[in-house]
Coordinates of C-alpha atoms in Angstrom, one line a residue:
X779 CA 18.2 14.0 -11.5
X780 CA 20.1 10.9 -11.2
X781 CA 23.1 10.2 -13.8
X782 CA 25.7 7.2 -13.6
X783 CA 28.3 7.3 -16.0
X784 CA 30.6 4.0 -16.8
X785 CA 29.6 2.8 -13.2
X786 CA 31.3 -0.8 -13.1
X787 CA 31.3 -3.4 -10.0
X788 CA 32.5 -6.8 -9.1
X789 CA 32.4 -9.3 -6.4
X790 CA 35.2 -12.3 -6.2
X791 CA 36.5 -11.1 -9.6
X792 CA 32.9 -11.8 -11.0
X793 CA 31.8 -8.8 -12.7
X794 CA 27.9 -7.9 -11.6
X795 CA 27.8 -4.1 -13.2
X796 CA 29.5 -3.6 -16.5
X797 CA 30.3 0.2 -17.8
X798 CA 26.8 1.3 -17.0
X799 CA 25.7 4.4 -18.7
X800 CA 22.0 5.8 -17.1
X801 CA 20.9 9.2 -17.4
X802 CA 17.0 9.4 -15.4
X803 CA 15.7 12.7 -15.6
X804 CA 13.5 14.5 -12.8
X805 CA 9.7 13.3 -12.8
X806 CA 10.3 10.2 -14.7
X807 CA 9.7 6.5 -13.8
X808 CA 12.3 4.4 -14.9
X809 CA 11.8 0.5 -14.3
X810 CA 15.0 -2.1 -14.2
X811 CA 14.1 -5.3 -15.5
X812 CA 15.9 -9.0 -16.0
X813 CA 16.9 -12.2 -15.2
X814 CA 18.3 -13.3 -11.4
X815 CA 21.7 -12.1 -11.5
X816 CA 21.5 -9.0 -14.2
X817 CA 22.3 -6.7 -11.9
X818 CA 19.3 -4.7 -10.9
X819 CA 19.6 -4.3 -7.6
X820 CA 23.4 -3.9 -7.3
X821 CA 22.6 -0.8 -9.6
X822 CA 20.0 0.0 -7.6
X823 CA 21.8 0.3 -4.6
X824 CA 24.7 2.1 -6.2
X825 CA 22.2 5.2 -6.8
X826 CA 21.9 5.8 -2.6
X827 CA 25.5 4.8 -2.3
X828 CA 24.6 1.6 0.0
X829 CA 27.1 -0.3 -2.7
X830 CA 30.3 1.8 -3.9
X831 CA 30.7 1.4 -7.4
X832 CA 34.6 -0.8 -8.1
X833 CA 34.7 2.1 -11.1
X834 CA 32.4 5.1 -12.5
X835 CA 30.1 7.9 -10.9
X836 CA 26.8 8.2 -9.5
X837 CA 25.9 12.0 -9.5
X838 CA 22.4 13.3 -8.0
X839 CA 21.4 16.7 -9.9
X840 CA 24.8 17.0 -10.8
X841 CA 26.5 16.4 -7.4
X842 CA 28.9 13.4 -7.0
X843 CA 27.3 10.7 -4.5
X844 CA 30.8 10.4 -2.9
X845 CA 31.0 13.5 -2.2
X846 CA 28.2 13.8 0.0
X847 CA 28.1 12.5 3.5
X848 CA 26.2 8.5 3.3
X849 CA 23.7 9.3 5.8
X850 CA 22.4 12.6 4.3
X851 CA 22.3 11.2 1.1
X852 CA 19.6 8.3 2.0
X853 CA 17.7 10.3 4.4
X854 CA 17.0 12.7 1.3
X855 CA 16.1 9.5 -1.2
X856 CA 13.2 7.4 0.1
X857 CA 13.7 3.9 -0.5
X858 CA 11.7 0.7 -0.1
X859 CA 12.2 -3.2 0.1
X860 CA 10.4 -6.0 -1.3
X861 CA 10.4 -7.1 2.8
X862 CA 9.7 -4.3 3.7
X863 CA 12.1 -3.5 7.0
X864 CA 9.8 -1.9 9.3
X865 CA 10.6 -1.6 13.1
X866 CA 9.1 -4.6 14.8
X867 CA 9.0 -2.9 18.0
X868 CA 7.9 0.5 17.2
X869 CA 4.4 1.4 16.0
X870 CA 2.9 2.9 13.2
X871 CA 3.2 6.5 13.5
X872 CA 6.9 5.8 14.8
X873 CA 8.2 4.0 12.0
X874 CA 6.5 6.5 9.8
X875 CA 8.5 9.6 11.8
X876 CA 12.0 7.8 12.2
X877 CA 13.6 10.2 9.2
X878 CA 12.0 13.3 10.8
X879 CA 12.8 13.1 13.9
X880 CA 16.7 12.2 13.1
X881 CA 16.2 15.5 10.9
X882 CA 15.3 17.3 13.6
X883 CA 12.0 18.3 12.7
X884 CA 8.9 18.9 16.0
X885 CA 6.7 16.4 17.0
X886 CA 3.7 18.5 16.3
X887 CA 4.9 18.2 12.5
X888 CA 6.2 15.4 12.7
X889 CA 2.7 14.1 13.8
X890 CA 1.3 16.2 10.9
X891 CA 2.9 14.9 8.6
X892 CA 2.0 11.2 9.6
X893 CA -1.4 11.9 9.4
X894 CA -0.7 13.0 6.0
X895 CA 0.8 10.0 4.9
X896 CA -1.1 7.8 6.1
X897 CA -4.2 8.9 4.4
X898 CA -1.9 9.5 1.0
X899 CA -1.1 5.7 1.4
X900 CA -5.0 5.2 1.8
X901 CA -4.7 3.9 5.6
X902 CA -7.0 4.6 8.0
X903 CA -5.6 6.7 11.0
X904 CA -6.4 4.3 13.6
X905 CA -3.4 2.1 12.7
X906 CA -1.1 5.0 13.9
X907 CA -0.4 3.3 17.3
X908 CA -0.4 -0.5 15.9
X909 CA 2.5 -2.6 15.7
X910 CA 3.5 -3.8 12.0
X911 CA 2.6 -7.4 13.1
X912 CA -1.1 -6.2 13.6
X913 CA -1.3 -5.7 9.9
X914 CA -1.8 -7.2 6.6
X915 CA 1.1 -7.6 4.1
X916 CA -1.0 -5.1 2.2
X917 CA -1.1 -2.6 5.1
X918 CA 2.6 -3.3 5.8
X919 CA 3.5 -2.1 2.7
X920 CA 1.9 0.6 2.6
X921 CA 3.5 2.0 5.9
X922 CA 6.9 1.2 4.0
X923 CA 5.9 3.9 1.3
X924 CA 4.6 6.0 3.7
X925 CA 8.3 5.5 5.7
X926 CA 10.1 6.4 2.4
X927 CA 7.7 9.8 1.5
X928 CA 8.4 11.0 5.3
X929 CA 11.3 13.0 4.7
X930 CA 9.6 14.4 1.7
X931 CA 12.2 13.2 -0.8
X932 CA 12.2 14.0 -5.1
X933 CA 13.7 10.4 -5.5
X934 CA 12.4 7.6 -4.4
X935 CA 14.0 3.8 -5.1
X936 CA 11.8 0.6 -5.1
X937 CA 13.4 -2.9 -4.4
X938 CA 10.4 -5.7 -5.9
X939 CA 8.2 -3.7 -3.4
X940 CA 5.1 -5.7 -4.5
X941 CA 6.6 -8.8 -4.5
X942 CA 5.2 -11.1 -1.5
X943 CA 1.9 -9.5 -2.0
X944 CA -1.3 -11.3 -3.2
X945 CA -2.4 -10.6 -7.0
X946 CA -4.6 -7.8 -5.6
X947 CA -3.1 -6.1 -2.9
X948 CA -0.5 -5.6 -5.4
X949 CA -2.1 -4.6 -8.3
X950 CA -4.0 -2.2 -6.2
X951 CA -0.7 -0.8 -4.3
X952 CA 1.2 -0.3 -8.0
X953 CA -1.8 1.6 -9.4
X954 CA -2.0 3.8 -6.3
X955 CA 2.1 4.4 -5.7
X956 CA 2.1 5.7 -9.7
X957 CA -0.3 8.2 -8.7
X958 CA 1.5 9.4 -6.0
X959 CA 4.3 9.3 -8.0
X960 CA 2.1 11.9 -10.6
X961 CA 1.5 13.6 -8.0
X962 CA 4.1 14.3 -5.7
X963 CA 6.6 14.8 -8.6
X964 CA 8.7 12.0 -8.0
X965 CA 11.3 10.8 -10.1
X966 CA 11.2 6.7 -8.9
X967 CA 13.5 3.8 -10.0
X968 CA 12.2 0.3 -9.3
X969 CA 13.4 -3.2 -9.5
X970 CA 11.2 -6.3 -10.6
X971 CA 10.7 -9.4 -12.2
X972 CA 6.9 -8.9 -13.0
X973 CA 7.7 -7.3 -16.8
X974 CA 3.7 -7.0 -17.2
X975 CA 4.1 -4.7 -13.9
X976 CA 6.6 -3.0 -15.7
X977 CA 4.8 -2.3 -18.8
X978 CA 2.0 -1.1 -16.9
X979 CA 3.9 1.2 -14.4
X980 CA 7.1 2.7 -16.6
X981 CA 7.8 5.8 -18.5
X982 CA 10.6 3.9 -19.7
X983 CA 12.0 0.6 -18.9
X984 CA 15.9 -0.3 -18.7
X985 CA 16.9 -3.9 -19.2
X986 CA 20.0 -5.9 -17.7
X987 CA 21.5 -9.0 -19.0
X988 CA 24.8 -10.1 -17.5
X989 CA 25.4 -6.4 -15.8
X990 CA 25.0 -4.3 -19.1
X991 CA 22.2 -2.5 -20.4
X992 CA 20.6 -4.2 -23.1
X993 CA 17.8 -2.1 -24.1
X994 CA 16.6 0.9 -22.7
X995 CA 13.0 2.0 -24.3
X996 CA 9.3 2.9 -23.5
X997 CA 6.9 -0.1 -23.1
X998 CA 5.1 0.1 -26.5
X999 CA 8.4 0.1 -27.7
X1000 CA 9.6 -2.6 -26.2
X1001 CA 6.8 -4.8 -26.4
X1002 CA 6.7 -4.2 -30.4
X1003 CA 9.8 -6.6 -30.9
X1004 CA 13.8 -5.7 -29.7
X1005 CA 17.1 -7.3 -32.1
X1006 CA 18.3 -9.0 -28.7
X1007 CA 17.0 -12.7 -28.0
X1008 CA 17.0 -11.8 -24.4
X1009 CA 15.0 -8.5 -24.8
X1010 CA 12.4 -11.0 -26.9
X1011 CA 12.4 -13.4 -24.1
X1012 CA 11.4 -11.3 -20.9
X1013 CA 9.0 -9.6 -22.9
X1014 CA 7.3 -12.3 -24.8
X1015 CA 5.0 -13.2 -21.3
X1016 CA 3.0 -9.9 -21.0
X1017 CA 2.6 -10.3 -25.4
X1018 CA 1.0 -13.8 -24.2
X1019 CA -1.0 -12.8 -21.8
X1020 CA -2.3 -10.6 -23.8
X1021 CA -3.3 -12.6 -27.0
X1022 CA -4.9 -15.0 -24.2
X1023 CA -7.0 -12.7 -22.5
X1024 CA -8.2 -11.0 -25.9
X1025 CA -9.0 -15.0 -27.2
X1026 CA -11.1 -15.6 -23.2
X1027 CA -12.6 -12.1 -24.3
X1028 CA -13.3 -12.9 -27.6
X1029 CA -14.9 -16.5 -26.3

């Protein structure tokens, strides 16, 4: 589904993406992990073509991403942001519909398909008509998912979507996007920092250090040991945690 093959890019002469290799096949959910700096959202962004790579191709079942035209490419991958970039001044149901309706699809599906969504994202229907600023963070970011699902997209990209959220809300919001994921047949790329949420959401997980690939593994894997310090490092919190809640159990 989404391949990028020696994908490099700098800013200033400071290199951020180094010779990236990344094959993610369809139905898979693929989690970048690392340090401020690694690179993860640079790549990220390189896979809907809002950064050009310096050097190297991104290809989308098997299709070049330069060769096809910017804004047809992002309307057909969802993507969402850790702040989340809904329309201040448009409600619910209109932030929700803003893909369709620049597709060109009716209002009568177009307010089908809201209704849809917002009851896939677990949101009542009466916050159709409400601004974002009536609603929780939670609630905010839910309508963000719902935003990026709207054009019915196979790829959808996730930017430390959970992020500002309380513990909660964003447990709760993780556990219910993978089974969308499961069950719309998405194939989803997401950034964070959280490397127990990764670990707990990922098929696989693909690490950065310095703007290379440093591992590249499923969670078990990863959490049994890696020959990289830095590998070791990230992933030691989520080993802690969980010696420390089997010692509170165990008390």
């Amino acid at each position: 589904m989404i391949e990028l093959k020696s994908v490099s890019k700098g800013y200033d002469g400071h290199s951020v993406l180094r010779d990236i290799n990344l094959t993610i096949p369809t139905g898979r959910f693929v989690v970048l992990v690392g340090g401020s700096g690694a690179g993860k959202t640079t790549l990220l962004k390189t896979i809907n073509a809002l950064i050009q790579p310096d050097r190297g191709t991104v290809s989308i079942d098997g299709v070049a991403t330069h060769a096809i035209e910017p804004h047809a490419l992002r309307r057909s991958i969802g993507y969402v942001f850790q702040d989340v970039g809904l329309f201040p001044h448009m409600t619910v149901a209109q932030n929700i519909g803003i893909t369709p309706q620049l597709l060109g699809i009716d209002d009568a599906e177009i307010a089908e398909r809201v209704e849809g969504l917002l009851k896939l994202v677990a949101l009542p229907a009466g916050l159709a008509l409400r601004l974002p600023s009536q609603l929780s963070g939670g609630q905010r970011q839910r309508v963000a998912v719902a935003r990026a699902l709207a054009a019915a997209p196979r790829i959808v990209l996730m930017d430390e979507p959970f992020g500002a959220l309380d513990p909660v809300s964003r447990g709760k919001l993780a556990d219910d996007y993978r089974t969308l994921h499961r069950h719309l047949g998405l194939t989803s790329v997401l950034v964070t920092h959280d490397v127990t949420e990764a670990v707990l959401l990922a098929d696989r997980i693909v690490v950065l250090a310095d703007g290379e690939i440093v591992a590249d593994g499923v969670p078990g894997a990863l959490l049994q040991g890696h020959e990289d310090p830095r590998v070791n490092a990230l992933f030691d919190a989520p080993r802690r945690q969980e010696r420390r809640i089997r010692e509170v159990a165990g008390a």
